[in-house]
Short mmCIF file of C-alpha atoms in Angstrom, two decimals:
data_model
loop_
_atom_site.label_atom_id
_atom_site.label_comp_id
_atom_site.label_asym_id
_atom_site.label_seq_id
_atom_site.Cartn_x
_atom_site.Cartn_y
_atom_site.Cartn_z
CA MET A 35 -21.40 -40.94 6.44
CA ALA A 36 -19.90 -38.03 5.24
CA ASP A 37 -21.87 -36.17 3.04
CA PRO A 38 -21.17 -36.61 -0.95
CA ILE A 39 -19.49 -34.40 -2.64
CA VAL A 40 -21.46 -32.18 -4.96
CA VAL A 41 -17.73 -30.73 -6.92
CA GLU A 42 -15.09 -32.13 -7.32
CA THR A 43 -11.24 -31.25 -9.82
CA ALA A 44 -8.33 -33.00 -8.85
CA GLY A 45 -5.08 -31.25 -10.68
CA LEU A 46 -7.38 -28.92 -12.23
CA GLN A 47 -5.36 -27.12 -15.23
CA LYS A 48 -6.58 -24.34 -17.45
CA ARG A 49 -3.50 -22.62 -19.92
CA TYR A 50 -5.13 -19.31 -21.92
CA ASP A 51 -1.52 -18.72 -24.78
CA THR A 52 0.96 -18.40 -22.24
CA VAL A 53 -1.40 -17.59 -18.83
CA GLU A 54 -1.14 -20.32 -16.64
CA ALA A 55 -5.11 -19.84 -15.21
CA LEU A 56 -4.70 -22.81 -12.99
CA ARG A 57 -1.88 -25.22 -12.34
CA GLY A 58 -3.78 -27.97 -10.77
CA LEU A 59 -6.84 -26.93 -8.70
CA ASP A 60 -7.71 -28.95 -5.81
CA LEU A 61 -11.62 -29.29 -4.33
CA ARG A 62 -13.61 -30.78 -2.94
CA VAL A 63 -17.84 -28.99 -2.36
CA PRO A 64 -19.69 -31.44 0.37
CA ALA A 65 -23.34 -31.65 -0.90
CA GLY A 66 -25.63 -29.45 1.68
CA SER A 67 -22.44 -26.71 1.98
CA ILE A 68 -23.02 -22.76 1.09
CA PHE A 69 -18.77 -23.34 -0.20
CA GLY A 70 -16.82 -19.78 -0.45
CA PHE A 71 -14.06 -19.62 -3.04
CA LEU A 72 -11.38 -17.38 -2.37
CA GLY A 73 -9.12 -15.55 -4.48
CA ARG A 74 -7.51 -12.69 -5.43
CA ASN A 75 -8.25 -11.03 -8.16
CA GLY A 76 -6.49 -13.23 -11.06
CA ALA A 77 -6.12 -16.35 -8.46
CA GLY A 78 -8.09 -18.42 -11.43
CA LYS A 79 -11.90 -18.41 -10.08
CA THR A 80 -14.18 -17.39 -11.82
CA THR A 81 -12.45 -19.85 -15.13
CA THR A 82 -12.40 -22.64 -12.15
CA ILE A 83 -16.56 -21.70 -12.50
CA LYS A 84 -16.45 -22.21 -16.01
CA ILE A 85 -14.84 -24.80 -16.41
CA LEU A 86 -17.39 -26.10 -14.12
CA LEU A 87 -20.14 -25.44 -16.36
CA GLY A 88 -19.36 -26.57 -19.24
CA MET A 89 -18.00 -22.86 -20.40
CA VAL A 90 -14.05 -22.48 -20.60
CA ARG A 91 -12.43 -26.38 -21.79
CA GLN A 92 -10.06 -27.39 -18.88
CA THR A 93 -6.14 -28.51 -20.93
CA GLY A 94 -5.73 -30.33 -18.18
CA GLY A 95 -6.77 -32.78 -14.50
CA CYS A 96 -10.26 -32.99 -13.62
CA ALA A 97 -13.07 -31.66 -12.58
CA THR A 98 -16.73 -33.75 -11.94
CA VAL A 99 -20.17 -31.69 -10.86
CA PHE A 100 -22.58 -34.73 -9.48
CA GLY A 101 -20.42 -36.87 -10.65
CA LEU A 102 -20.17 -36.31 -14.00
CA ALA A 103 -16.92 -35.60 -16.16
CA VAL A 104 -17.17 -31.07 -17.08
CA ASP A 105 -15.89 -32.22 -20.32
CA ASN A 106 -18.32 -34.25 -21.44
CA PRO A 107 -20.69 -32.42 -23.96
CA VAL A 108 -23.58 -34.40 -23.31
CA ALA A 109 -22.69 -34.44 -19.03
CA SER A 110 -22.32 -30.89 -19.62
CA VAL A 111 -25.86 -30.40 -20.49
CA GLU A 112 -27.05 -32.07 -18.14
CA ILE A 113 -24.79 -30.01 -15.27
CA ARG A 114 -26.18 -27.16 -16.26
CA ARG A 115 -29.59 -28.92 -15.21
CA ARG A 116 -29.02 -29.02 -12.35
CA ALA A 117 -27.00 -26.21 -11.68
CA ALA A 118 -28.57 -22.38 -11.25
CA PHE A 119 -25.87 -19.97 -12.01
CA VAL A 120 -24.42 -16.44 -11.81
CA SER A 121 -22.20 -14.31 -13.57
CA ASP A 122 -20.40 -11.59 -12.07
CA GLU A 123 -20.95 -9.41 -14.38
CA LYS A 124 -25.49 -11.03 -14.21
CA ASP A 125 -24.96 -10.39 -18.20
CA LEU A 126 -28.82 -11.23 -18.73
CA TYR A 127 -30.67 -10.05 -22.09
CA ASP A 128 -30.72 -6.62 -22.23
CA SER A 129 -33.08 -6.49 -25.02
CA MET A 130 -35.76 -7.96 -22.79
CA THR A 131 -38.47 -6.91 -19.82
CA VAL A 132 -38.18 -8.36 -16.51
CA ASP A 133 -41.62 -10.76 -17.67
CA GLU A 134 -39.74 -12.03 -20.96
CA MET A 135 -36.20 -13.38 -18.43
CA ILE A 136 -38.76 -15.56 -16.37
CA ARG A 137 -40.84 -16.84 -19.14
CA PHE A 138 -37.44 -17.32 -21.19
CA THR A 139 -35.24 -18.97 -18.58
CA ALA A 140 -38.63 -20.97 -16.64
CA GLY A 141 -39.01 -22.96 -20.10
CA PHE A 142 -35.28 -24.94 -20.19
CA PHE A 143 -37.02 -25.88 -16.63
CA PRO A 144 -39.31 -28.58 -15.81
CA LYS A 145 -38.82 -27.42 -12.03
CA TRP A 146 -38.84 -24.14 -11.97
CA ARG A 147 -40.07 -22.85 -9.03
CA ALA A 148 -43.64 -20.55 -9.92
CA ASP A 149 -44.20 -20.36 -5.93
CA LEU A 150 -40.14 -19.29 -5.42
CA GLU A 151 -40.86 -17.14 -8.67
CA GLN A 152 -43.67 -15.00 -7.77
CA ARG A 153 -42.15 -15.12 -3.25
CA TYR A 154 -38.37 -13.64 -5.09
CA LEU A 155 -40.66 -11.37 -7.34
CA GLN A 156 -42.48 -9.41 -4.37
CA LYS A 157 -39.73 -9.14 -1.95
CA PHE A 158 -36.90 -8.15 -4.61
CA GLU A 159 -39.35 -5.35 -5.76
CA LEU A 160 -38.72 -6.68 -9.26
CA PRO A 161 -41.12 -4.55 -12.05
CA GLY A 162 -42.25 -7.30 -14.30
CA ASP A 163 -42.21 -4.47 -17.86
CA ARG A 164 -38.98 -2.85 -16.64
CA LYS A 165 -36.52 -3.66 -19.79
CA VAL A 166 -33.31 -4.92 -18.45
CA LYS A 167 -31.70 -2.80 -20.00
CA ALA A 168 -33.15 -0.13 -17.52
CA LEU A 169 -32.44 -2.34 -14.12
CA SER A 170 -29.91 -0.66 -11.31
CA ARG A 171 -26.72 -2.80 -11.09
CA GLY A 172 -28.50 -4.54 -7.71
CA MET A 173 -31.73 -4.34 -9.24
CA ARG A 174 -29.75 -6.94 -12.17
CA THR A 175 -28.88 -9.36 -9.41
CA LYS A 176 -31.68 -9.87 -7.72
CA LEU A 177 -33.68 -10.79 -11.49
CA ALA A 178 -30.79 -12.44 -12.10
CA LEU A 179 -31.19 -14.37 -8.73
CA LEU A 180 -34.68 -14.88 -8.77
CA LEU A 181 -33.93 -16.85 -11.98
CA SER A 182 -31.54 -18.53 -10.32
CA LEU A 183 -33.28 -20.27 -7.52
CA SER A 184 -36.67 -20.83 -8.56
CA ARG A 185 -35.04 -23.21 -11.08
CA GLY A 186 -35.42 -25.56 -9.00
CA ALA A 187 -31.50 -25.97 -8.88
CA GLU A 188 -29.57 -29.30 -6.73
CA LEU A 189 -26.51 -26.46 -6.74
CA LEU A 190 -25.67 -23.14 -7.61
CA VAL A 191 -23.16 -21.39 -8.62
CA LEU A 192 -22.94 -17.99 -8.14
CA ASP A 193 -19.26 -15.79 -8.81
CA GLU A 194 -19.27 -12.47 -7.15
CA PRO A 195 -22.48 -12.13 -6.26
CA THR A 196 -22.23 -8.97 -4.28
CA ALA A 197 -19.53 -7.24 -6.54
CA GLY A 198 -20.83 -3.60 -6.80
CA LEU A 199 -23.53 -3.76 -5.06
CA ASP A 200 -24.21 -1.09 -1.54
CA PRO A 201 -23.94 -2.41 2.21
CA ALA A 202 -27.96 -2.69 2.39
CA MET A 203 -28.26 -4.37 -0.85
CA THR A 204 -24.85 -7.09 0.40
CA GLU A 205 -26.95 -7.67 3.23
CA GLU A 206 -30.18 -8.03 1.10
CA VAL A 207 -28.76 -10.50 -1.46
CA LEU A 208 -26.32 -13.15 1.48
CA GLN A 209 -29.55 -13.28 3.47
CA ALA A 210 -31.78 -13.95 0.43
CA LEU A 211 -29.01 -17.01 0.05
CA VAL A 212 -28.82 -18.39 3.22
CA GLY A 213 -32.37 -18.85 3.97
CA HIS A 214 -32.92 -20.01 0.74
CA ALA A 215 -29.81 -22.63 1.01
CA ALA A 216 -31.32 -23.87 4.62
CA ALA A 217 -35.00 -24.03 3.22
CA GLU A 218 -34.00 -25.77 -0.29
CA GLY A 219 -30.95 -27.50 1.10
CA LEU A 220 -29.31 -27.22 -1.85
CA THR A 221 -25.95 -26.78 -1.89
CA ILE A 222 -24.02 -22.96 -3.03
CA PHE A 223 -21.11 -22.85 -4.94
CA PHE A 224 -19.88 -18.49 -4.51
CA SER A 225 -16.86 -16.22 -5.53
CA SER A 226 -15.90 -13.84 -4.04
CA HIS A 227 -12.96 -11.81 -2.76
CA GLN A 228 -15.57 -9.99 0.26
CA ILE A 229 -13.92 -12.34 2.94
CA ALA A 230 -16.23 -10.46 5.12
CA GLU A 231 -19.34 -11.95 3.54
CA VAL A 232 -17.73 -15.34 3.07
CA ASP A 233 -16.77 -15.35 6.24
CA GLN A 234 -21.01 -14.69 7.56
CA ILE A 235 -22.57 -17.50 5.09
CA ALA A 236 -19.70 -19.93 4.65
CA ASP A 237 -20.04 -23.59 5.78
CA SER A 238 -16.76 -24.73 4.09
CA ILE A 239 -14.69 -22.86 1.86
CA ALA A 240 -11.03 -23.35 -0.44
CA ILE A 241 -8.55 -20.51 -0.30
CA ILE A 242 -6.98 -20.43 -4.12
CA ASP A 243 -3.91 -18.70 -5.30
CA ARG A 244 -2.18 -18.41 -8.20
CA GLY A 245 -4.11 -21.54 -9.92
CA ARG A 246 -3.28 -23.63 -6.41
CA THR A 247 -5.42 -24.57 -3.60
CA VAL A 248 -3.78 -23.23 -0.74
CA VAL A 249 -6.19 -23.64 2.20
CA ALA A 250 -9.39 -25.70 1.89
CA GLY A 251 -11.39 -27.11 5.07
CA ALA A 252 -14.57 -26.39 6.49
CA LEU A 253 -14.75 -23.25 8.44
CA ASP A 254 -15.21 -24.10 12.17
CA ASP A 255 -12.07 -27.08 11.42
CA LEU A 256 -9.96 -24.02 10.00
CA ARG A 257 -10.50 -21.88 12.94
CA GLU A 258 -10.06 -24.60 14.80
CA ASN A 259 -6.99 -25.79 13.56
CA PHE A 260 -5.19 -22.35 12.73
CA ARG A 261 -3.19 -20.22 14.89
CA ARG A 262 -0.60 -17.82 15.17
CA VAL A 263 1.83 -18.22 17.55
CA GLN A 264 4.47 -15.73 17.65
CA LEU A 265 7.66 -15.88 19.69
CA VAL A 266 9.66 -13.94 20.97
CA PHE A 267 13.79 -14.80 21.82
CA GLU A 268 16.94 -12.99 22.93
CA GLY A 269 19.61 -13.98 19.76
CA GLU A 270 19.30 -15.30 17.68
CA VAL A 271 15.93 -16.60 15.79
CA PRO A 272 15.66 -19.95 14.80
CA THR A 273 13.54 -19.93 11.81
CA ALA A 274 14.43 -23.20 10.66
CA ALA A 275 12.91 -24.94 12.97
CA PHE A 276 9.50 -24.37 12.58
CA HIS A 277 9.18 -25.59 9.15
CA ALA A 278 7.30 -28.46 9.16
CA PRO A 279 4.18 -29.95 7.85
CA GLY A 280 1.31 -27.89 9.16
CA VAL A 281 2.70 -24.69 9.52
CA ALA A 282 1.70 -22.65 6.71
CA ARG A 283 4.15 -19.66 6.78
CA VAL A 284 7.10 -18.66 9.14
CA ARG A 285 8.28 -14.96 9.37
CA ARG A 286 10.72 -13.18 11.04
CA SER A 287 11.32 -9.75 12.22
CA GLY A 288 13.89 -8.89 14.46
CA ARG A 289 13.96 -10.87 17.52
CA VAL A 290 10.24 -11.78 17.14
CA LEU A 291 9.17 -15.07 15.35
CA THR A 292 5.20 -15.12 13.90
CA VAL A 293 4.28 -19.15 12.91
CA LEU A 294 0.73 -19.50 11.15
CA SER A 295 -0.36 -23.43 12.24
CA THR A 296 -2.13 -25.42 10.58
CA ALA A 297 -3.34 -27.90 12.86
CA GLY A 298 -3.04 -26.07 15.91
CA ALA A 299 -0.24 -24.64 18.54
CA GLU A 300 0.99 -27.90 19.83
CA LEU A 301 2.81 -28.65 17.27
CA VAL A 302 4.88 -25.13 16.78
CA LEU A 303 5.11 -24.88 21.11
CA ASP A 304 6.83 -28.06 21.44
CA ARG A 305 9.55 -27.38 19.00
CA ALA A 306 9.17 -23.69 20.55
CA ARG A 307 9.82 -24.63 23.86
CA ALA A 308 13.69 -26.44 23.25
CA LEU A 309 14.47 -22.98 21.86
CA HIS A 310 14.16 -21.24 25.25
CA PRO A 311 12.11 -18.08 23.76
CA VAL A 312 11.58 -15.05 26.24
CA SER A 313 7.51 -14.78 25.51
CA THR A 314 4.84 -17.35 24.03
CA ASP A 315 1.87 -15.67 23.16
CA VAL A 316 -1.02 -17.81 20.90
CA VAL A 317 -3.20 -15.97 19.29
CA PRO A 318 -6.60 -17.71 17.26
CA VAL A 319 -6.58 -16.56 13.39
CA THR A 320 -9.68 -15.07 12.08
CA LEU A 321 -10.36 -16.11 7.97
CA LYS A 322 -9.49 -12.59 6.66
CA GLU A 323 -5.99 -13.93 8.54
CA ILE A 324 -6.18 -16.26 6.92
CA PHE A 325 -6.71 -15.21 3.82
CA LEU A 326 -4.31 -13.19 3.73
CA GLU A 327 -1.08 -15.13 4.73
CA SER A 328 -2.21 -18.00 2.26
CA VAL A 329 -2.06 -15.25 0.02
CA THR A 330 0.90 -13.38 0.39
CA SER A 331 4.58 -14.71 -0.20
CA GLU A 332 6.63 -15.49 2.23
CA ASP A 333 9.72 -13.93 3.85
CA MET B 6 -37.44 -20.14 -26.40
CA LEU B 7 -34.22 -20.22 -28.56
CA TRP B 8 -36.29 -19.02 -30.87
CA TYR B 9 -38.13 -16.41 -29.48
CA LYS B 10 -34.40 -15.26 -28.63
CA SER B 11 -33.07 -15.41 -32.31
CA TRP B 12 -36.14 -13.33 -33.15
CA LEU B 13 -35.50 -10.72 -30.60
CA ASP B 14 -31.57 -10.61 -32.15
CA THR B 15 -32.47 -10.65 -35.63
CA ARG B 16 -35.86 -8.75 -35.94
CA TRP B 17 -34.78 -5.64 -37.13
CA ARG B 18 -32.30 -6.09 -39.66
CA PHE B 19 -34.61 -8.62 -40.23
CA LEU B 20 -37.89 -5.78 -40.41
CA VAL B 21 -35.62 -3.11 -41.93
CA ALA B 22 -34.61 -6.06 -44.64
CA LEU B 23 -38.18 -6.68 -45.78
CA GLY B 24 -38.85 -3.01 -45.65
CA LEU B 25 -35.80 -2.67 -48.29
CA LEU B 26 -35.90 -5.75 -50.25
CA MET B 27 -40.31 -4.77 -50.55
CA MET B 28 -39.67 -0.99 -51.73
CA SER B 29 -37.22 -2.27 -54.19
CA ALA B 30 -39.36 -4.87 -56.18
CA ALA B 31 -42.33 -2.55 -55.78
CA GLY B 32 -39.67 0.67 -57.77
CA ILE B 33 -38.85 -2.47 -60.26
CA VAL B 34 -42.45 -3.39 -60.99
CA LEU B 35 -44.02 0.18 -60.82
CA THR B 36 -41.83 2.14 -62.71
CA TYR B 37 -42.53 -0.10 -66.04
CA PRO B 38 -44.74 2.05 -67.52
CA ARG B 39 -42.23 4.58 -67.37
CA VAL B 40 -39.61 2.26 -68.44
CA LEU B 41 -42.06 1.42 -71.75
CA ALA B 42 -42.28 4.83 -72.83
CA LEU B 43 -38.83 5.01 -72.93
CA LEU B 44 -37.73 2.62 -75.04
CA PRO B 45 -39.18 4.80 -78.73
CA LEU B 46 -35.92 6.81 -77.05
CA VAL B 47 -33.80 3.41 -77.26
CA ALA B 48 -34.33 2.75 -80.58
CA ALA B 49 -33.43 6.35 -81.93
CA ASN B 50 -30.23 5.56 -79.58
CA ASP B 51 -27.48 4.47 -82.13
CA SER B 52 -24.43 4.91 -79.73
CA GLY B 53 -21.15 1.91 -80.35
CA GLY B 54 -19.10 0.23 -78.44
CA ALA B 55 -20.16 -1.99 -75.46
CA LEU B 56 -22.19 0.76 -73.48
CA GLY B 57 -24.58 0.62 -76.60
CA GLN B 58 -24.44 -2.61 -76.63
CA ARG B 59 -26.22 -2.97 -72.91
CA ILE B 60 -28.39 0.06 -73.90
CA ARG B 61 -29.83 -2.21 -75.75
CA GLU B 62 -29.78 -5.63 -74.76
CA ALA B 63 -31.59 -3.70 -71.38
CA ALA B 64 -34.18 -1.99 -74.16
CA ALA B 65 -34.73 -5.39 -75.76
CA LEU B 66 -35.23 -7.32 -72.06
CA ALA B 67 -37.60 -3.95 -71.27
CA ARG B 68 -40.00 -4.83 -73.83
CA ASP B 69 -41.64 -7.86 -71.59
CA PHE B 70 -42.53 -7.61 -68.45
CA ARG B 71 -40.96 -10.68 -67.31
CA SER B 72 -37.37 -10.23 -69.37
CA TYR B 73 -38.11 -6.64 -67.95
CA ILE B 74 -38.04 -8.28 -64.39
CA TRP B 75 -35.47 -10.79 -64.11
CA SER B 76 -32.46 -8.39 -65.54
CA GLN B 77 -33.92 -5.82 -63.65
CA TRP B 78 -34.89 -7.21 -60.54
CA PHE B 79 -33.28 -11.02 -60.15
CA HIS B 80 -30.83 -10.28 -62.02
CA GLY B 81 -29.94 -6.66 -61.26
CA ASN B 82 -30.61 -4.65 -57.72
CA ALA B 83 -32.13 -7.80 -56.13
CA ARG B 84 -28.72 -9.66 -56.00
CA GLN B 85 -26.73 -6.87 -54.32
CA GLU B 86 -29.39 -5.95 -51.63
CA TRP B 87 -29.88 -9.60 -50.92
CA THR B 88 -25.80 -10.56 -50.15
CA ILE B 89 -26.38 -7.34 -47.98
CA VAL B 90 -29.06 -8.66 -46.30
CA ALA B 91 -27.76 -12.09 -46.04
CA ALA B 92 -24.43 -11.09 -44.65
CA LEU B 93 -26.45 -9.45 -41.73
CA LEU B 94 -28.18 -11.67 -40.92
CA GLY B 95 -25.75 -14.30 -40.79
CA THR B 96 -23.36 -11.78 -37.99
CA GLY B 97 -24.06 -11.80 -34.20
CA GLY B 98 -25.04 -14.45 -32.30
CA LEU B 99 -23.08 -16.45 -28.87
CA VAL B 100 -19.55 -14.72 -29.51
CA ALA B 101 -21.06 -11.30 -30.71
CA GLN B 102 -23.03 -11.56 -27.29
CA GLY B 103 -20.52 -10.81 -25.17
CA SER B 104 -20.54 -9.74 -21.65
CA ARG B 105 -25.08 -8.87 -22.68
CA GLY B 106 -25.31 -12.49 -22.22
CA ALA B 107 -23.51 -14.67 -23.24
CA LEU B 108 -22.89 -16.24 -20.84
CA PHE B 109 -26.50 -16.85 -19.17
CA THR B 110 -27.45 -18.16 -22.88
CA LEU B 111 -24.43 -20.35 -21.72
CA SER B 112 -25.39 -21.62 -18.82
CA MET B 113 -28.92 -23.22 -20.03
CA PRO B 114 -29.10 -26.64 -20.39
CA VAL B 115 -29.02 -26.97 -24.02
CA SER B 116 -25.58 -28.22 -26.63
CA ARG B 117 -23.95 -25.37 -28.13
CA ASN B 118 -24.60 -27.61 -31.03
CA ARG B 119 -28.27 -26.65 -30.76
CA LEU B 120 -27.80 -23.42 -29.95
CA LEU B 121 -26.28 -22.70 -33.19
CA ALA B 122 -28.62 -25.03 -35.25
CA VAL B 123 -31.37 -23.19 -33.56
CA ARG B 124 -29.59 -19.85 -34.64
CA ALA B 125 -29.04 -20.52 -38.24
CA ALA B 126 -32.48 -22.38 -38.45
CA ALA B 127 -34.24 -18.85 -37.28
CA GLY B 128 -31.97 -16.27 -40.14
CA LEU B 129 -32.48 -18.90 -42.40
CA GLY B 130 -36.38 -19.16 -42.08
CA GLU B 131 -36.11 -14.87 -41.70
CA MET B 132 -33.81 -15.62 -45.41
CA LEU B 133 -37.39 -17.83 -46.86
CA VAL B 134 -39.64 -15.06 -44.87
CA LEU B 135 -37.91 -12.89 -47.13
CA ALA B 136 -37.10 -13.41 -50.47
CA LEU B 137 -41.02 -15.62 -51.16
CA THR B 138 -42.16 -11.75 -49.55
CA ALA B 139 -40.29 -10.24 -52.22
CA GLY B 140 -40.94 -12.77 -54.89
CA LEU B 141 -44.51 -12.79 -54.15
CA LEU B 142 -44.91 -9.58 -54.89
CA LEU B 143 -43.96 -9.36 -58.30
CA PRO B 144 -47.09 -11.25 -59.41
CA LEU B 145 -49.12 -9.54 -57.03
CA LEU B 146 -48.24 -5.87 -58.22
CA ALA B 147 -48.16 -6.78 -61.48
CA PRO B 148 -51.53 -5.82 -62.27
CA ALA B 149 -51.17 -2.36 -60.78
CA VAL B 150 -48.98 -1.38 -63.72
CA GLY B 151 -51.34 -3.59 -66.48
CA GLU B 152 -49.11 -6.71 -66.37
CA ARG B 153 -48.88 -10.41 -65.15
CA TYR B 154 -45.77 -12.34 -63.97
CA ALA B 155 -46.66 -15.62 -62.79
CA LEU B 156 -46.74 -17.35 -59.57
CA GLY B 157 -44.31 -20.31 -60.05
CA ASP B 158 -41.60 -18.04 -61.74
CA ALA B 159 -41.81 -15.43 -58.74
CA ILE B 160 -41.53 -19.32 -56.45
CA VAL B 161 -38.21 -20.62 -57.90
CA HIS B 162 -36.70 -17.23 -58.57
CA ALA B 163 -37.37 -16.62 -54.46
CA LEU B 164 -35.82 -20.33 -54.01
CA CYS B 165 -32.62 -19.66 -56.15
CA LEU B 166 -32.61 -16.38 -54.42
CA PHE B 167 -32.79 -18.28 -51.27
CA ALA B 168 -29.89 -21.44 -51.96
CA ALA B 169 -27.02 -18.91 -53.31
CA GLY B 170 -27.94 -16.12 -50.37
CA ALA B 171 -27.90 -18.95 -47.94
CA VAL B 172 -24.21 -19.24 -49.15
CA PHE B 173 -22.91 -15.65 -47.98
CA PHE B 174 -25.33 -16.04 -44.64
CA SER B 175 -23.57 -19.26 -43.53
CA LEU B 176 -19.87 -17.11 -44.41
CA ALA B 177 -20.76 -14.49 -42.01
CA PHE B 178 -22.25 -17.06 -39.94
CA LEU B 179 -18.93 -18.73 -39.47
CA LEU B 180 -17.53 -15.56 -39.94
CA SER B 181 -19.51 -15.20 -35.68
CA THR B 182 -18.11 -17.67 -34.14
CA SER B 183 -15.13 -16.26 -34.82
CA PHE B 184 -15.40 -12.06 -34.09
CA GLU B 185 -16.99 -10.72 -31.09
CA ASP B 186 -18.41 -7.78 -33.19
CA PRO B 187 -20.21 -7.94 -35.98
CA TRP B 188 -18.58 -5.55 -37.99
CA ARG B 189 -15.65 -7.72 -39.69
CA PRO B 190 -18.21 -10.76 -40.62
CA LEU B 191 -19.95 -8.73 -42.60
CA LEU B 192 -17.62 -6.92 -43.97
CA ILE B 193 -15.55 -10.33 -44.83
CA ALA B 194 -18.47 -11.59 -45.87
CA LEU B 195 -18.89 -8.82 -48.07
CA SER B 196 -15.88 -8.44 -49.45
CA VAL B 197 -15.74 -12.42 -50.52
CA ALA B 198 -19.01 -10.92 -52.37
CA ALA B 199 -17.23 -8.20 -53.71
CA VAL B 200 -14.34 -9.91 -55.27
CA ILE B 201 -16.71 -12.94 -56.57
CA ALA B 202 -18.60 -10.56 -58.23
CA MET B 203 -15.14 -8.69 -59.70
CA CYS B 204 -13.95 -12.34 -60.75
CA GLU B 205 -17.56 -13.23 -63.00
CA MET B 206 -17.21 -10.20 -64.82
CA VAL B 207 -12.87 -10.49 -65.48
CA PHE B 208 -13.14 -14.16 -66.50
CA ARG B 209 -16.40 -14.71 -68.54
CA GLY B 210 -16.08 -18.58 -68.84
CA LEU B 211 -16.38 -19.01 -64.77
CA GLN B 212 -19.97 -16.94 -64.87
CA PRO B 213 -22.06 -20.20 -65.01
CA TYR B 214 -20.22 -21.60 -61.77
CA SER B 215 -21.17 -18.24 -59.52
CA VAL B 216 -22.82 -17.86 -57.10
CA PHE B 217 -24.85 -14.46 -58.82
CA THR B 218 -25.99 -16.75 -61.78
CA VAL B 219 -27.68 -19.38 -59.70
CA MET B 220 -29.35 -16.52 -57.09
CA SER B 221 -30.19 -14.70 -60.42
CA GLY B 222 -32.56 -18.09 -61.91
CA ASP B 223 -30.03 -17.10 -65.40
CA MET B 224 -30.70 -21.00 -65.72
CA TYR B 225 -34.27 -20.63 -65.03
CA PHE B 226 -35.17 -17.41 -67.01
CA ARG B 227 -33.33 -18.88 -70.13
CA THR B 228 -34.36 -22.81 -70.66
CA GLY B 229 -37.42 -22.61 -67.86
CA ARG B 230 -35.41 -25.28 -66.36
CA LEU B 231 -34.06 -25.13 -62.64
CA PRO B 232 -31.03 -24.78 -61.47
CA TRP B 233 -30.32 -27.68 -59.70
CA PRO B 234 -26.25 -28.79 -59.88
CA GLY B 235 -26.05 -24.33 -58.70
CA ILE B 236 -28.51 -25.27 -55.81
CA THR B 237 -26.97 -27.73 -54.72
CA ALA B 238 -23.66 -26.74 -54.76
CA SER B 239 -24.53 -23.53 -52.69
CA LEU B 240 -26.09 -24.94 -50.14
CA ALA B 241 -23.60 -27.97 -49.82
CA VAL B 242 -20.88 -25.21 -49.30
CA SER B 243 -23.67 -23.41 -46.59
CA ALA B 244 -23.80 -27.08 -44.66
CA ALA B 245 -19.85 -27.17 -44.79
CA MET B 246 -19.44 -24.20 -43.82
CA PHE B 247 -22.31 -25.02 -40.94
CA TYR B 248 -20.19 -27.38 -39.80
CA VAL B 249 -17.16 -25.74 -39.26
CA ALA B 250 -19.10 -23.30 -37.47
CA THR B 251 -19.97 -25.42 -34.72
CA ILE B 252 -16.43 -27.39 -34.79
CA ASN B 253 -15.59 -23.45 -33.87
CA LEU B 254 -18.15 -23.00 -30.89
CA ALA B 255 -17.32 -25.89 -29.31
CA ARG B 256 -13.41 -25.41 -29.22
CA ARG B 257 -14.37 -21.64 -28.06
CA ASP B 258 -13.14 -19.99 -24.18
CA PHE B 259 -16.02 -18.05 -22.95
#
């Protein structure tokens, strides 16, 4: 049986005055997955997350978390009871100390895990008596993570969790997330434009561009199905012949035609044989290449 | 925990207001002997016109401690100070918090209505404490100048201050759900207060219906009756503004 879906959006739209932030976004996040939500700056990642958590109202389409409609105020409270969120700004209360922040947050969550709180306090070496405003960006991120990981949530929603962190701190944060997800069996939904970290920890992804989903699926399946086929012709390059379902991009550069297939190489190779290329080369595609191909304009 | 957060957000404003109001009230009480000493000079004053009339009225009120406290404090300094304090306590909140914790607050399993209700209740609670503390200081300090001030008078005037002040509190509170800085709500609320005060001066006929007349407990001072219509109207206006604030906040994107 397929994993149940924790987050689902269909045709989700958001318009800010004249700006269309989301133009019909479709997402399905399976339970228990580490879901990487990729997109360029301004692609609509933060807007999507805010809609899911009831901070922004959608202007069209629908979205559910745990099967609950995000635009229902009562359901939205229940969603936030079962989900934890870390914003990209890691905004916390500057006037509180680390201990006060922990006590404040724990008060809202009956399933608060004191054992995890203690574990992460030690692991992250957070000074309990220090004011939040005196914490470094890295420490602030760690505190925000501690507050999220300890609340016994079924879903962690992280908006650019490693933004502004040095590589060592990034690694520490990612390892903590993976370890926590494995131990607790929760779903992690995290947005990023750092391909490497998504590649490192995600098992499913969605790439969005200009408010729409352009690629989505299990990362292993995408790696299996995405193929770049490079064909060299002697004469005129017939680009039109390759536009078909399962072909994401067709690019021409001189006598070289590069076809990005999302459904393996066989379809493209079948068509290419009829056109007699002088050489054919099939190469697997990295996540970075999938991302770049998905979010850059076609020639 | 939301109550604690509301307290943290407003504690400095509350403490500054407490200090200001207590010093002001104490100053009025403790200077009474000096005012009494000046009364013979006022009696010799024969200036005519509106100014002379005002001086003679003030002198007449100062002959009795209860009247002196009303004219100098509840009808005088307290009205201005209290309006500023009420507007100041009404500012801030979720919208003004911006990147200093608004998203964190919104990620808690709490409805926006509850967030707003707790903040409003905390602010009104602080106002009640301020009004009662400043009011009760009067009967406490009166013996220091050889006078007595009735506890009942202090409580009634404190309630009048509270009810009328709630109008400016809720106005600033409502404006704070629209503006992302604390200054515009404060300035607009104080500007509205200034306009009301000017209208009251220019159109004398409006005075009985003014929020400042309710604030000073004018009716209670003159007749001994509580200004229920004014108190009810003030609280109704405040409730309406709180209601609009909830609608405003519910529609807002963060």
